[in-house]
Coordinates of N, CA and C in Angstrom, one line a residue:
M1 N 19.0 -18.5 -14.3 CA 19.0 -17.0 -14.8 C 18.5 -16.0 -13.6
F2 N 19.4 -14.9 -13.4 CA 19.1 -14.1 -12.5 C 19.5 -12.5 -12.7
I3 N 18.6 -11.8 -12.1 CA 19.0 -10.2 -12.1 C 19.1 -9.8 -10.7
N4 N 20.3 -9.2 -10.1 CA 20.3 -8.5 -8.8 C 20.6 -7.2 -9.0
E5 N 20.0 -6.3 -8.0 CA 20.3 -4.8 -8.0 C 21.5 -4.8 -7.2
V6 N 22.5 -4.3 -7.6 CA 23.8 -4.0 -6.9 C 23.6 -2.8 -6.0
C7 N 23.1 -1.7 -6.7 CA 22.9 -0.3 -6.0 C 21.8 0.6 -7.0
T8 N 21.5 1.4 -6.6 CA 20.4 2.4 -7.2 C 20.9 3.7 -6.6
L9 N 21.3 4.8 -7.2 CA 21.4 6.1 -6.8 C 20.4 7.0 -7.5
M10 N 20.0 8.0 -6.4 CA 19.0 9.0 -7.1 C 19.8 10.2 -7.1
C11 N 19.4 11.1 -8.0 CA 20.2 12.3 -8.2 C 19.5 13.3 -9.3
D12 N 19.6 14.4 -9.4 CA 18.8 15.5 -10.4 C 19.2 15.2 -11.6
D13 N 20.1 14.8 -12.0 CA 20.3 14.5 -13.6 C 21.9 13.6 -13.6
I14 N 22.0 13.1 -14.7 CA 23.3 12.5 -15.2 C 23.5 12.7 -16.5
R15 N 25.1 13.1 -16.7 CA 25.5 13.7 -17.8 C 26.6 12.5 -18.3
I16 N 26.5 12.3 -19.5 CA 27.5 11.5 -20.0 C 28.4 12.0 -21.0
E17 N 29.8 12.1 -20.3 CA 31.0 12.5 -21.1 C 31.3 11.9 -22.5
N18 N 32.2 12.6 -23.3 CA 32.6 11.9 -24.6 C 33.3 10.6 -24.3
T19 N 34.1 10.7 -23.1 CA 34.7 9.5 -22.8 C 33.8 8.4 -22.1
N20 N 32.8 8.4 -22.1 CA 31.5 7.5 -21.6 C 31.5 7.6 -20.0
K21 N 32.3 8.6 -19.5 CA 32.1 8.7 -17.8 C 30.8 9.2 -17.5
L22 N 30.5 8.8 -16.5 CA 29.1 9.5 -16.1 C 29.5 10.6 -14.9
I23 N 28.5 11.5 -14.9 CA 28.5 12.6 -14.1 C 27.1 12.6 -13.4
L24 N 27.2 12.6 -12.0 CA 25.9 12.5 -11.3 C 25.9 13.7 -10.8
I25 N 24.9 14.5 -11.0 CA 24.5 16.1 -10.6 C 23.4 15.7 -9.4
G26 N 23.8 16.5 -8.4 CA 22.6 16.6 -7.2 C 22.4 15.3 -6.8
L27 N 23.4 14.5 -6.2 CA 23.0 13.1 -5.7 C 22.5 13.4 -4.1
Y28 N 21.4 12.5 -4.1 CA 20.5 12.3 -3.0 C 21.3 11.4 -2.3
T29 N 21.6 11.7 -0.9 CA 22.2 10.7 0.0 C 21.2 10.0 1.0
P30 N 21.5 8.6 1.3 CA 20.5 8.1 2.3 C 20.6 9.1 3.7
N31 N 19.5 8.9 4.3 CA 19.2 9.6 5.7 C 19.8 8.5 6.6
P32 N 20.4 8.8 7.9 CA 20.9 7.7 8.6 C 19.8 6.9 9.4
A33 N 18.5 7.4 9.3 CA 17.3 6.7 10.0 C 16.7 5.8 8.7
T34 N 17.0 5.9 7.5 CA 16.4 5.1 6.4 C 17.4 4.8 5.4
P35 N 17.2 3.4 4.6 CA 18.1 3.2 3.9 C 18.0 3.7 2.3
I36 N 16.9 4.8 2.4 CA 16.9 5.4 1.1 C 16.8 7.0 1.2
P37 N 17.3 7.5 0.1 CA 17.5 9.0 0.0 C 15.9 9.6 0.5
I38 N 16.0 10.8 1.1 CA 14.9 11.4 1.3 C 14.9 12.9 0.7
I39 N 14.1 13.4 0.0 CA 14.0 14.8 -0.6 C 13.4 15.7 0.4
G40 N 14.1 16.5 1.2 CA 13.5 17.4 2.0 C 12.9 18.4 1.4
V41 N 11.6 18.8 1.8 CA 10.8 20.1 1.2 C 10.3 20.9 2.2
R42 N 10.0 21.9 1.8 CA 9.5 22.9 2.8 C 8.0 22.9 2.8
G43 N 7.4 22.4 1.9 CA 5.9 22.4 1.8 C 5.6 21.9 0.4
L44 N 4.1 21.5 0.3 CA 3.7 21.2 -0.9 C 2.7 22.2 -1.6
P45 N 2.4 22.3 -2.7 CA 3.0 21.5 -3.9 C 4.5 21.6 -4.0
L46 N 4.7 20.4 -4.8 CA 6.3 20.2 -5.1 C 6.4 20.0 -6.5
S47 N 7.3 20.9 -7.2 CA 7.6 20.2 -8.3 C 9.1 20.2 -8.7
I48 N 9.5 19.1 -9.1 CA 10.9 18.8 -9.4 C 11.2 18.9 -11.0
P49 N 12.0 19.4 -11.6 CA 12.2 19.3 -13.2 C 12.5 18.0 -13.5
S50 N 13.5 17.2 -12.8 CA 14.1 16.1 -13.2 C 14.5 15.2 -11.9
L51 N 14.3 14.0 -12.1 CA 14.8 13.0 -11.1 C 15.2 11.8 -11.7
T52 N 16.4 11.4 -11.6 CA 17.2 10.5 -12.4 C 17.7 9.4 -11.3
F53 N 17.8 8.1 -11.9 CA 18.1 7.1 -11.2 C 19.2 6.4 -11.8
F54 N 20.3 6.0 -11.4 CA 21.3 5.1 -11.7 C 21.5 3.9 -11.2
Q55 N 21.0 2.7 -11.9 CA 21.1 1.4 -11.4 C 22.4 0.6 -11.7
L56 N 22.7 -0.1 -10.7 CA 23.8 -1.3 -11.4 C 23.2 -2.6 -11.2
L57 N 23.0 -3.4 -12.1 CA 22.6 -4.8 -11.8 C 23.5 -5.8 -12.3
D58 N 23.5 -6.9 -11.8 CA 24.3 -7.9 -11.7 C 23.3 -9.2 -12.4
T59 N 23.9 -9.8 -13.3 CA 23.2 -10.8 -14.3 C 23.9 -11.7 -15.0
D60 N 23.3 -12.8 -15.0 CA 23.8 -13.8 -16.2 C 23.2 -14.0 -17.2
M61 N 22.3 -13.2 -17.6 CA 21.3 -13.3 -18.8 C 22.2 -12.6 -20.0
N62 N 21.8 -12.8 -21.2 CA 22.2 -12.2 -22.3 C 20.9 -12.0 -23.2
E63 N 20.3 -10.8 -23.0 CA 19.0 -10.7 -23.9 C 18.5 -9.2 -23.3
T64 N 17.5 -8.7 -24.2 CA 17.0 -7.5 -24.1 C 15.6 -7.7 -23.2
R65 N 15.6 -7.0 -22.1 CA 14.2 -7.1 -21.1 C 13.6 -5.6 -21.2
T66 N 12.3 -5.9 -21.1 CA 11.5 -4.6 -20.9 C 11.3 -4.3 -19.2
F67 N 11.1 -3.0 -18.9 CA 10.8 -2.7 -17.5 C 10.0 -1.6 -17.6
Q68 N 9.2 -1.4 -16.5 CA 8.4 0.0 -16.3 C 8.8 0.6 -14.7
A69 N 8.9 1.7 -15.0 CA 9.4 2.5 -13.7 C 8.2 3.7 -13.6
R70 N 8.2 3.9 -12.2 CA 7.0 4.8 -11.8 C 7.6 5.6 -10.3
I71 N 7.0 6.6 -10.3 CA 7.1 7.5 -8.8 C 5.6 7.5 -8.4
E72 N 5.4 7.0 -7.3 CA 3.9 6.9 -6.7 C 4.1 7.3 -5.4
H73 N 3.1 8.3 -5.0 CA 2.9 8.9 -3.6 C 2.5 7.8 -2.6
L74 N 3.3 7.4 -1.7 CA 3.2 6.3 -0.7 C 1.7 6.3 -0.1
D75 N 1.3 7.3 0.3 CA 0.2 7.7 1.2 C -1.1 7.9 0.3
T76 N -1.1 8.4 -1.1 CA -2.3 8.5 -1.8 C -2.4 7.3 -3.0
G77 N -1.2 7.0 -3.3 CA -1.2 6.2 -4.5 C -1.0 6.8 -5.9
R78 N -1.0 8.0 -5.7 CA -1.2 8.9 -7.0 C 0.2 8.8 -7.9
M79 N 0.2 8.9 -9.1 CA 1.5 9.0 -9.8 C 1.9 10.5 -9.8
A80 N 3.2 10.6 -9.3 CA 3.9 11.9 -9.4 C 4.5 12.3 -10.8
A81 N 4.5 11.3 -11.5 CA 5.2 11.4 -12.9 C 4.7 10.5 -13.7
P82 N 4.6 10.7 -15.2 CA 4.2 9.6 -16.0 C 5.2 8.4 -15.9
V83 N 4.5 7.2 -16.0 CA 5.0 6.0 -15.8 C 5.8 5.8 -17.3
L84 N 7.2 5.6 -16.9 CA 8.3 5.2 -17.9 C 8.3 3.8 -18.3
N85 N 8.2 3.5 -19.7 CA 8.3 2.0 -20.1 C 9.8 2.2 -21.0
G86 N 10.3 1.1 -20.5 CA 11.8 1.0 -21.0 C 12.4 -0.4 -21.6
Q87 N 13.5 -0.4 -22.0 CA 14.2 -1.6 -22.4 C 15.7 -1.6 -22.0
I88 N 16.2 -2.8 -21.5 CA 17.4 -2.7 -21.1 C 18.1 -3.7 -21.6
Q89 N 19.3 -3.7 -22.2 CA 20.2 -4.9 -23.0 C 21.1 -5.5 -21.7
L90 N 20.7 -6.6 -21.4 CA 21.5 -7.3 -20.4 C 22.7 -8.1 -21.1
A91 N 23.6 -8.1 -20.4 CA 24.7 -9.0 -20.8 C 25.5 -9.6 -19.5
P92 N 25.9 -10.8 -19.4 CA 26.6 -11.3 -18.1 C 27.6 -10.5 -17.4
G93 N 27.3 -10.2 -16.5 CA 28.2 -9.3 -15.3 C 27.5 -8.0 -14.9
R94 N 28.1 -7.0 -14.6 CA 27.6 -5.7 -14.3 C 27.1 -5.1 -15.4
V95 N 25.7 -4.5 -15.3 CA 25.1 -3.6 -16.2 C 24.4 -2.3 -15.9
P96 N 24.7 -1.3 -16.3 CA 24.2 0.1 -15.8 C 22.9 0.2 -16.4
N97 N 22.0 0.9 -15.7 CA 20.8 1.4 -16.1 C 20.4 2.9 -15.9
L98 N 19.9 3.6 -16.7 CA 19.5 5.0 -16.4 C 18.2 5.2 -16.5
I99 N 17.6 6.0 -15.6 CA 16.2 6.2 -15.6 C 15.8 7.6 -15.2
K100 N 15.4 8.4 -16.2 CA 15.1 9.8 -15.9 C 13.5 10.2 -15.9
F101 N 13.1 10.8 -15.0 CA 11.8 11.4 -14.9 C 11.8 12.8 -15.1
T102 N 10.9 13.3 -15.7 CA 10.8 14.8 -15.9 C 9.4 15.4 -15.6
G103 N 9.3 16.5 -15.1 CA 8.0 17.3 -14.8 C 7.4 16.4 -13.7
I104 N 7.9 16.2 -12.5 CA 7.5 15.6 -11.1 C 6.6 16.7 -10.4
S105 N 5.6 16.0 -10.2 CA 4.5 17.1 -9.5 C 3.8 16.5 -8.1
I106 N 4.1 16.9 -7.0 CA 3.4 16.4 -5.9 C 2.6 17.4 -5.2
T107 N 1.3 17.2 -5.1 CA 0.3 18.2 -4.3 C 0.0 17.9 -3.3
K108 N -0.1 16.7 -2.6 CA -0.4 16.3 -1.4 C 0.0 14.9 -0.9

């Protein structure tokens, strides 16, 4: 039994069309120096209305699993948004997962 992350994309928001296509709005792209996207800011405090993550997972499981997601300041350990508890229905193959944080605030 396995779950592997194929990719994770970070953007401002994700919309789902009537045809079930996803529209990623404000996609953050990786910095050449780091493998992860970086949000450039002019200063703190910083307030972000929403931050959304699209994950594509590869699995051989067929079950519902729970997960917890959080945005944590690496230097201070403070939570920048409320911790999200969620569920994902896994099925063998590639499974998408959407995680949306709102009301993000970073002070220092």
